[in-house]
Coordinates of C-alpha atoms and ligand atoms in Angstrom, one line a residue:
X1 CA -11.1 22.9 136.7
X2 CA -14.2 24.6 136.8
X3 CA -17.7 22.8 137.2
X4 CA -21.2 24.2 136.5
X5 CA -24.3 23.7 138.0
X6 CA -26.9 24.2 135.8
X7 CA -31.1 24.1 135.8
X8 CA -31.1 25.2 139.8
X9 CA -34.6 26.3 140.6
X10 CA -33.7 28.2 143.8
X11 CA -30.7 29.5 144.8
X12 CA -30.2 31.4 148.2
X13 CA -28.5 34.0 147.7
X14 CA -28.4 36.8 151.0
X15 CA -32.4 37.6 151.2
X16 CA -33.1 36.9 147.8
X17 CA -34.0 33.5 146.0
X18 CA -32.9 33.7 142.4
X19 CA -35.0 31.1 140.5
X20 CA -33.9 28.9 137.2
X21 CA -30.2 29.9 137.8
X22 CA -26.9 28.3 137.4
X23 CA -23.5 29.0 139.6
X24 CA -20.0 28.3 138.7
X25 CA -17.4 27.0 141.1
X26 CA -13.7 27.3 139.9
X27 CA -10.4 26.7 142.0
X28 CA -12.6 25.9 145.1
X29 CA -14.8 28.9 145.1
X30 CA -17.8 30.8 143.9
X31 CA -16.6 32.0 140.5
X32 CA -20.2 32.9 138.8
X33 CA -23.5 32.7 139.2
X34 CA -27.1 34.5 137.7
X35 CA -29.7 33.2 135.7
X36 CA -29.5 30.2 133.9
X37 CA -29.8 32.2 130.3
X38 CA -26.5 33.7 131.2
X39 CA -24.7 30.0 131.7
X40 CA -21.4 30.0 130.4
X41 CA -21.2 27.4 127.7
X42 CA -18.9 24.7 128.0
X43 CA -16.8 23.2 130.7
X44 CA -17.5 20.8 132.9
X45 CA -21.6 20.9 134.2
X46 CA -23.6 19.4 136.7
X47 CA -27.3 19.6 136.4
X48 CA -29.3 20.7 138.9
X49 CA -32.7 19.3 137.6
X50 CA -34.4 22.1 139.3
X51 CA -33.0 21.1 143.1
X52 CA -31.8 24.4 145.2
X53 CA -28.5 25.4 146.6
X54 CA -27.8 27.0 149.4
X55 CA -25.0 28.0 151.3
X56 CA -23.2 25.0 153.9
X57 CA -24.6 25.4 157.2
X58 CA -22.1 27.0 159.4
X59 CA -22.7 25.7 163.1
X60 CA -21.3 28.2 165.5
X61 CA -21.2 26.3 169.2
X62 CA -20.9 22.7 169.3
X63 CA -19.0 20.0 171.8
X64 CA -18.8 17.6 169.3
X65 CA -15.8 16.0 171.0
X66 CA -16.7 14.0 173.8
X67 CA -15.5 10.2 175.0
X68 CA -18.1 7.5 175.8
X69 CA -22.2 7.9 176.2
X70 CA -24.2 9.3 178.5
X71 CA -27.2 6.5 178.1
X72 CA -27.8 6.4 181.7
X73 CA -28.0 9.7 182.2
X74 CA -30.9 9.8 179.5
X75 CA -32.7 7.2 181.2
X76 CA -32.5 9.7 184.5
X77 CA -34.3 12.1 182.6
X78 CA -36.5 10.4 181.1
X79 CA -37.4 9.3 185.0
X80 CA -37.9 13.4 185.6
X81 CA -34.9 14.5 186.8
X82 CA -33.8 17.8 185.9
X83 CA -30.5 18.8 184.1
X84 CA -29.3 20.4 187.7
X85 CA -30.9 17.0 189.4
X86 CA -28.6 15.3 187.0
X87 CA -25.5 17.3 187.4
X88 CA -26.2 17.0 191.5
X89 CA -25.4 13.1 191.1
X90 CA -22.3 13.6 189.5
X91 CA -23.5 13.5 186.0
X92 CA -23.3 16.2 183.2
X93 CA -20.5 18.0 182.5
X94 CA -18.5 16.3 185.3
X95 CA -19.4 13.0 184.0
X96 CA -17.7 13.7 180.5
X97 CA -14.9 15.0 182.1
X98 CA -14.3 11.2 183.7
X99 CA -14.9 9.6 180.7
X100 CA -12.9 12.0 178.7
X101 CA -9.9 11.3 181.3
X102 CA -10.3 7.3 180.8
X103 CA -10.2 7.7 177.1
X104 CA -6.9 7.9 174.9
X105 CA -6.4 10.7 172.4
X106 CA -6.7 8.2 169.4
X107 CA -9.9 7.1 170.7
X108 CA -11.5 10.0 171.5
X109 CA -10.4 11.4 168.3
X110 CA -11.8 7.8 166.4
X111 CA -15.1 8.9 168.6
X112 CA -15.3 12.5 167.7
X113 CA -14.8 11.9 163.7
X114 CA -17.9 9.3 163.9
X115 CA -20.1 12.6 164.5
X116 CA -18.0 14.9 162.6
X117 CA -18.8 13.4 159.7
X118 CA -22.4 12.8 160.1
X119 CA -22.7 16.3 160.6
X120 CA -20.7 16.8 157.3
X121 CA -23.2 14.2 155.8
X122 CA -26.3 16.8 156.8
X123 CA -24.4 19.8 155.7
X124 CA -22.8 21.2 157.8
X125 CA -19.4 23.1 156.4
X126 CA -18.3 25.5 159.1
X127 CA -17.6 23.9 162.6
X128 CA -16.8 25.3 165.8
X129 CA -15.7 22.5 168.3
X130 CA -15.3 23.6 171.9
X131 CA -12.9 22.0 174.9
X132 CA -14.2 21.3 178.1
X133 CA -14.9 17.9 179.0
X134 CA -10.9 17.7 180.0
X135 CA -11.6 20.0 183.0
X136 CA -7.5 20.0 184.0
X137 CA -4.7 21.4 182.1
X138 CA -3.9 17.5 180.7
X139 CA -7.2 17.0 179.4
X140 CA -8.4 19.7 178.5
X141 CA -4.8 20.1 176.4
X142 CA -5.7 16.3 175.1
X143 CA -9.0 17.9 173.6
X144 CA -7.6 20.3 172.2
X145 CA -5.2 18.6 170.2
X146 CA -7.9 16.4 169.4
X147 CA -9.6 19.3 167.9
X148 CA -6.6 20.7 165.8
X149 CA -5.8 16.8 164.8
X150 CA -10.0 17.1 163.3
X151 CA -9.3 20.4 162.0
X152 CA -6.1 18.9 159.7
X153 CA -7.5 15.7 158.7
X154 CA -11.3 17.3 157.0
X155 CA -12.3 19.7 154.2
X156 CA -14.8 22.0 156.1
X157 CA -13.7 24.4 158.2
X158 CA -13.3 23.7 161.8
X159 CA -12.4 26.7 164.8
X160 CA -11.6 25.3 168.5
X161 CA -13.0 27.1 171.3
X162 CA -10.8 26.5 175.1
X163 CA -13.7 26.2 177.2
X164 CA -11.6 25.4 180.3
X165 CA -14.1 27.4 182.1
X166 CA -17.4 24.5 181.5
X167 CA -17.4 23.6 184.8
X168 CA -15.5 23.6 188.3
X169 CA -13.3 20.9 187.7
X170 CA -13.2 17.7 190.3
X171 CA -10.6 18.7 193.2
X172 CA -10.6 22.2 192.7
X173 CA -12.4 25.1 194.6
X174 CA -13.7 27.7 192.3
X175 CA -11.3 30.2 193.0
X176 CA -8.8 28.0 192.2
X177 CA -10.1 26.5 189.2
X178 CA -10.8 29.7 188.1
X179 CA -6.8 30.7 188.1
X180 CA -5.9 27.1 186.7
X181 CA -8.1 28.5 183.5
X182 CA -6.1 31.6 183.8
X183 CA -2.6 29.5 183.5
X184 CA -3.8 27.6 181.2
X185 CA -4.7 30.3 178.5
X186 CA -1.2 30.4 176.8
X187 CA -0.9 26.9 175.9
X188 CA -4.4 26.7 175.1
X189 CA -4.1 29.8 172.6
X190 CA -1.9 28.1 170.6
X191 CA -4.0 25.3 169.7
X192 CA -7.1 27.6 170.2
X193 CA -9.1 30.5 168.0
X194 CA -11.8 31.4 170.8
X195 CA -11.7 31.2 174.7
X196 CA -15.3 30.4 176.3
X197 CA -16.9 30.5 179.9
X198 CA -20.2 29.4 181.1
X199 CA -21.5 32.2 182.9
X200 CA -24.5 31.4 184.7
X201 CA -26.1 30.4 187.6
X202 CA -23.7 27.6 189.6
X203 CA -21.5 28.2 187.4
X204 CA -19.0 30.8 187.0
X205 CA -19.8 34.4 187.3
X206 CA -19.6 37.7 185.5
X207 CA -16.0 38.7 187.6
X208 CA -14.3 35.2 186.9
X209 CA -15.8 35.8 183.6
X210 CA -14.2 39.1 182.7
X211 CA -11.0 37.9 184.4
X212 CA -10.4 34.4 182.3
X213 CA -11.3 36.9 178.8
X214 CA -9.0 39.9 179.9
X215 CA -6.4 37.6 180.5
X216 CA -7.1 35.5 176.9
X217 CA -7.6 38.9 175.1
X218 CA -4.0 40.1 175.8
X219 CA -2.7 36.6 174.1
X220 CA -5.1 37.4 171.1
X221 CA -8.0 35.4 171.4
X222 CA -11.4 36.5 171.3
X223 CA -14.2 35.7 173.8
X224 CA -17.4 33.1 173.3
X225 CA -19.8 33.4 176.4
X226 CA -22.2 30.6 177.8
X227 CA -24.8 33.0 178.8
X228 CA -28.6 33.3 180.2
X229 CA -29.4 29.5 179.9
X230 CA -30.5 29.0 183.5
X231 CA -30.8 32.5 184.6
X232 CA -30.4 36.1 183.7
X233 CA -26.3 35.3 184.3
X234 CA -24.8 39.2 183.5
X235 CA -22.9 37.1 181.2
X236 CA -24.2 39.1 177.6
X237 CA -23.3 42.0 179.8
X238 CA -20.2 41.1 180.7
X239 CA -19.5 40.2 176.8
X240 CA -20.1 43.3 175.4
X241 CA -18.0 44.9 177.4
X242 CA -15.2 42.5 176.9
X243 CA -15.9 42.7 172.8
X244 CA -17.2 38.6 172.3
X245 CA -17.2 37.7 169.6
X246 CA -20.4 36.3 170.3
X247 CA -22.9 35.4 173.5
X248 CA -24.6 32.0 173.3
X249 CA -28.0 30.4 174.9
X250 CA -30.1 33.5 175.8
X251 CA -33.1 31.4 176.7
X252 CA -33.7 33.8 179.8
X253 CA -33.4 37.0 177.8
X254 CA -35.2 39.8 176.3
X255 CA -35.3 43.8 176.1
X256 CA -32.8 44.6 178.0
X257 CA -30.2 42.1 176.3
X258 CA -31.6 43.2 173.0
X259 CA -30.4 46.9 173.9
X260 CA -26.9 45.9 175.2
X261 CA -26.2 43.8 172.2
X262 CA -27.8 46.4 169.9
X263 CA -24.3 47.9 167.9
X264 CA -22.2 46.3 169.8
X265 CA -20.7 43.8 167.0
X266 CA -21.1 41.0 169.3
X267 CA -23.3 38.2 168.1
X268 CA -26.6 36.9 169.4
X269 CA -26.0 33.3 169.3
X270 CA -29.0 30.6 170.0
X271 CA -29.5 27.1 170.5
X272 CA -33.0 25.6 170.0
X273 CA -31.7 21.7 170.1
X274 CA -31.2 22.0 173.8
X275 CA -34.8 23.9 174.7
X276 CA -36.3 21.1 172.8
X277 CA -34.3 18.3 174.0
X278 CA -34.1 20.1 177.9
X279 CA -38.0 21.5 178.1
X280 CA -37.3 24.8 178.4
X281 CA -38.0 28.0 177.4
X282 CA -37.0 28.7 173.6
X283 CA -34.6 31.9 173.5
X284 CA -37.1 35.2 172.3
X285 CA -35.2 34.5 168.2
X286 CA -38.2 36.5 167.1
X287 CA -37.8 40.4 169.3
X288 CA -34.2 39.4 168.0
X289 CA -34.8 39.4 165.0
X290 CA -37.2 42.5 164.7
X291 CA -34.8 44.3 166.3
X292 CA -32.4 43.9 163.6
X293 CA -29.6 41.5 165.2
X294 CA -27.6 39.4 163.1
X295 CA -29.3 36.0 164.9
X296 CA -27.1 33.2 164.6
X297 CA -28.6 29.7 165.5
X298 CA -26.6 26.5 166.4
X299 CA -26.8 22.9 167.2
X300 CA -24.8 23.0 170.3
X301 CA -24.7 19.5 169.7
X302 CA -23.0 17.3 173.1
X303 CA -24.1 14.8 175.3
X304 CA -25.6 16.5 178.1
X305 CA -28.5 19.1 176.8
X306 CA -28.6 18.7 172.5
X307 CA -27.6 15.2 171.2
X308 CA -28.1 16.6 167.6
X309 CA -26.0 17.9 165.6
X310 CA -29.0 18.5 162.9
X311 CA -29.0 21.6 161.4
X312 CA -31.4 21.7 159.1
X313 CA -33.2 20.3 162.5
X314 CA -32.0 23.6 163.9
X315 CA -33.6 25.7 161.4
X316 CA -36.9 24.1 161.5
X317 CA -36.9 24.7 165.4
X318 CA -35.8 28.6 164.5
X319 CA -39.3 28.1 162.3
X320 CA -41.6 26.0 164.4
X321 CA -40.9 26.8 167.6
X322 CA -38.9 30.4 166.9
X323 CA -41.6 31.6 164.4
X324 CA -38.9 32.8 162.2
X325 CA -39.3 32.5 158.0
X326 CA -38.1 30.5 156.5
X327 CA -35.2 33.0 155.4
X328 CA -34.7 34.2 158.5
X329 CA -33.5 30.7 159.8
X330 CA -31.3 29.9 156.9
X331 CA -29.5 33.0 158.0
X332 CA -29.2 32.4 160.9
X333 CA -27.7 29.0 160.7
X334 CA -25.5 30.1 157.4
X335 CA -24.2 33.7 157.4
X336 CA -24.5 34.7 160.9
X337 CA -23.1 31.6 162.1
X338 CA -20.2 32.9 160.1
X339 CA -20.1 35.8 161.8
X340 CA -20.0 34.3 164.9
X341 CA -17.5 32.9 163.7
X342 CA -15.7 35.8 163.0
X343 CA -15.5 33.9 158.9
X344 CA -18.3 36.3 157.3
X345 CA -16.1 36.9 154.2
X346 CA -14.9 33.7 153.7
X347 CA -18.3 32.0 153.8
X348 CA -21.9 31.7 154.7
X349 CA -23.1 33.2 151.9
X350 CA -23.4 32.6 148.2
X351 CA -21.2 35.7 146.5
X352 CA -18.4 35.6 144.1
X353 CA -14.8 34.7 146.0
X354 CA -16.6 33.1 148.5
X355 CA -15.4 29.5 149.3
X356 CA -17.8 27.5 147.6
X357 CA -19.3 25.3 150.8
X358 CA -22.6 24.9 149.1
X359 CA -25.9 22.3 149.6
X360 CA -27.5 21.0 146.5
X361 CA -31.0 19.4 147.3
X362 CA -32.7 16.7 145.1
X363 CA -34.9 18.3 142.4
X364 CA -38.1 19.5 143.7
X365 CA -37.0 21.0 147.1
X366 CA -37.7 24.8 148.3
X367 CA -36.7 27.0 150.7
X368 CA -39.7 26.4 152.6
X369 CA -39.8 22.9 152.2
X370 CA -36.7 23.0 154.3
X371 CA -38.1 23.5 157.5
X372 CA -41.5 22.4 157.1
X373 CA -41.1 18.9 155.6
X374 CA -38.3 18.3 158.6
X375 CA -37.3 14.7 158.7
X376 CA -37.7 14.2 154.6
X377 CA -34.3 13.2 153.2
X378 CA -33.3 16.1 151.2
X379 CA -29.5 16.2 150.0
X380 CA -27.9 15.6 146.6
X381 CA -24.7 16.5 147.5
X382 CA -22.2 18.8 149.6
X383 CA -19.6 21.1 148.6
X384 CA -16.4 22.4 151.0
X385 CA -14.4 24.4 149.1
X386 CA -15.8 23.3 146.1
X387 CA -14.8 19.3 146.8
X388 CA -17.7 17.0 147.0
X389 CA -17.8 16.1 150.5
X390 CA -21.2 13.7 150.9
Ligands
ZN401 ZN1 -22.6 24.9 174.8

């Protein structure tokens, strides 16, 4: 059954805002849509009373699945201590990975759907949910069942990442960890879309980097790089020549990223939750921008650096902190998160056959508006595939 919404006083659609419009959703997509003298008559209708729609917000890079809280850890900061400090004492990443190991699937899974669906709640419609708080070929199996058991049981669309490669994990040297990733790579493709690898400083480098995607590019998956967070890692380097899909972070980045990424099909992927929430440097969005990438933010929302999973937070930090428009950031958290994604024709964008993951705002609400009024509640409703979702 089709439904109409009618009376819709902006509605996104790719860099132009169509205004007193209706749109059409029919079998779970985007059947129709134009200005609202052009409304098909009849059918079932929704009005709009002048609220906007725009496309779900498809977040690219988040760890969403994690076991447990890092309170302590957030007290630590707050005392000064620096995200390496903090990772020195045994917290971070390897901190997860303990809890993570004391937690049963059920649980973690009970845990994980708490924040999947308050992140449903705010809009989001596209999800990409990464491994690596298991940090062994158990755990890091565990999460991503945990993943695929999420991905079956909601109406957005969810993509798993095998981020095997987070971290060293405890009892390992490097080198060995780095071949345990390697084993791991066939049992994690079948439960996996993407392979990732933090490449950056004390982490894992460029060589173990092009190693772990070679390996996960001959069983079909495509790369996701942690890159230039802490350092200028070689990791956006090392992505392009592997064919990422996409490179993430680039806080410490500039023209000579800009010129490697620059027709190379891989995404620029930022993450302005975790400069906010970490103090430091926001990634250059802007000289991305300008130079014509497809800029996708995300919330990167986990424990450790970005405890949001916010995206319409996300957008106003692309805005106040980013200085993009106000366009520019709903791109880059809708259709070039899709592309990230590798989903840019199935959504992240309003056009006809599109699955309809849409946002309807309360009446009054602009583009704008979005970013600028940022903690106003906002939301009438969420579509995925055209079902009413919150
Ligand atoms: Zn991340």
């Amino acid at each position: 059954m089709s439904l109409t919404i009618t009376h819709i006083g902006q509605l996104a659609e790719g860099s132009t805002l169509l205004e007193d419009a209706f749109l059409t959703i029919d079998k779970g997509r985007i059947a129709d849509y134009g200005p609202m003298n052009a409304a098909p008559r009849g059918g079932e209708t929704l009005d709009a009373e002048g609220g906007m729609v725009i496309p779900g917000f498809c977040d690219s890079h988040t760890h969403i699945v994690w076991a447990g809280s890092r309170d302590g850890e957030f007290l630590d900061k707050l005392s000064g201590l620096s995200y390496e400090e903090i990772a020195r004492r045994g917290g971070g990443i390897l901190n997860s990975a303990d809890l993570l190991h004391r937690t049963s699937e059920d649980e973690l899974y009970a845990q994980s759907m708490v924040r999947v669906r308050e992140v449903m709640a705010m809009g989001t419609t596209t999800l990409e949910i990464k491994s690596g708080y298991g940090l062994n070929p158990e755990d890091e199996l565990k999460m991503l069942r945990v993943i695929d058991r999420i991905r079956r049981s909601v109406p957005i669309t969810v993509k798993s990442t095998f981020l095997g490669a987070h971290a060293v994990g405890r009892g390992y040297t490097r080198e060995a960890y780095v071949n345990e990733v390697i084993r791991m790579l066939p049992q994690a493709a079948e439960l996996s879309d993407f392979v990732d690898v933090f490449c950056d400083e004390g982490f894992f480098t460029p060589d173990e980097t092009e190693r772990i995607l070679s390996s996960a590019a001959r069983l079909g998956l495509k790369g996701k790089i942690h890159a230039n967070e802490l350092a200028e890692s070689g990791g956006v380097e090392v992505g392009v020549r592997c064919g990422a899909l996409s490179v993430d972070h680039l806080e410490r980045s500039g023209e000579a990223q800009i010129a490697v990424l620059k027709d190379s099909g891989t995404i620029p992927v930022m993450l302005p939750g975790s400069s906010f929430f970490l103090g430091i440097p926001f990634a250059p969005a802007k000289a991305f921008v300008r130079a014509g990438l497809p800029l996708a933010l995300a919330s990167d929302y986990n424990p450790g650096s970005s405890p949001s999973g916010d995206m319409r937070f996300v957008m106003a930090l692309g805005c106040i902190r980013m200085r993009l428009t106000p366009l520019e950031a709903l791109q880059a958290v809708t259709v070039h998160g899709a592309r990230a994604l590798g989903l840019e024709h199935e959504t992240g964008s309003i056009a006809r056959g599109k699955r309809a993951d849409l946002i309807l705002s309360q009446p009054g609400w602009t583009l704008t508006r979005l970013p600028y009024l940022y903690r106003t509640p906002w939301i009438r409703t969420v579509f995925a595939g055209g079902e009413s979702v919150a």
